[in-house]
Structure formats: structure tokens, C-alpha cells
Amino acid sequence: MRNRRTGCLHCHRTPLIGELVFYYGDRMVCELCRPLRRERPSHQEIVHSGEHTLTVKRLQR
């Protein structure tokens, strides 16, 4: 997920790790509120933990 910490456009809650979120332009909608929208989302993402991008991975040689 992008480094945005905004809540859902409809319910304003912060999505949980592992939850699927949908984007309509730059506005995020959670999986629970998705049925409230008729149009297709521009894209969707799975919410990762804040540590997801900080993980150190061992290089294979």
C-alpha cells in the first residue's frame, strides 16, 4: 500500500493488514464499503504492515 494513512472514503476506518482496498482515483474505499460504489475501481491493493518495505532480505548467490 502507498504511504498514505487515510481512512476509507465512506466509513473513515483504517483498513487492517491483509485487507483488500480499492482506489477510485486517489480515494480509497475499504472492502466493506466497496458495494456502495457502482463504478469500477482504478486499481486495488492489499494492505501491508508498515514494516513491509523495511524488511532486509538475504541475497542469493
XYZ file of C-alpha atoms in Angstrom:
61
model
C 0.000 0.000 0.000
C 1.151 3.503 -0.570
C 2.472 5.570 2.318
C -0.908 7.195 2.780
C -2.565 6.884 6.163
C -6.077 7.888 5.273
C -9.212 6.015 6.091
C -11.993 4.753 3.895
C -13.873 7.398 1.937
C -17.221 6.141 3.284
C -16.714 4.753 6.817
C -13.408 6.547 7.632
C -11.907 3.479 9.302
C -8.303 2.426 8.757
C -8.106 -0.900 6.904
C -6.488 -3.885 8.604
C -3.305 -5.604 7.463
C -4.169 -8.148 4.780
C -7.391 -6.389 3.820
C -8.105 -5.582 0.193
C -8.693 -1.877 -0.528
C -9.958 -0.289 -3.720
C -8.898 3.031 -5.240
C -11.100 5.361 -7.228
C -8.600 7.876 -8.495
C -6.788 8.900 -5.305
C -9.660 7.973 -2.966
C -9.542 4.713 -1.042
C -12.578 2.539 -0.252
C -12.382 -0.455 2.088
C -13.618 -3.929 1.220
C -16.723 -3.481 3.392
C -17.821 -0.291 1.616
C -16.985 -1.483 -1.913
C -20.635 -2.487 -2.640
C -21.638 1.179 -2.166
C -19.805 2.121 -5.383
C -21.201 1.311 -8.822
C -18.161 2.172 -10.952
C -15.072 0.012 -11.287
C -12.042 0.904 -9.164
C -8.938 2.223 -10.911
C -6.887 -0.384 -9.001
C -6.830 -2.435 -5.812
C -4.151 -3.306 -3.275
C -3.621 -5.492 -0.240
C -2.731 -3.595 2.936
C 0.752 -4.476 4.198
C 2.283 -3.732 7.578
C 4.404 -0.623 7.974
C 7.447 -2.880 8.254
C 6.799 -4.463 4.859
C 9.103 -2.107 2.960
C 11.776 -2.220 5.679
C 12.403 -5.949 5.573
C 16.002 -6.950 4.959
C 16.257 -9.830 2.521
C 19.253 -12.065 2.110
C 20.660 -12.034 -1.416
C 21.041 -15.389 -3.130
C 24.497 -16.067 -4.555
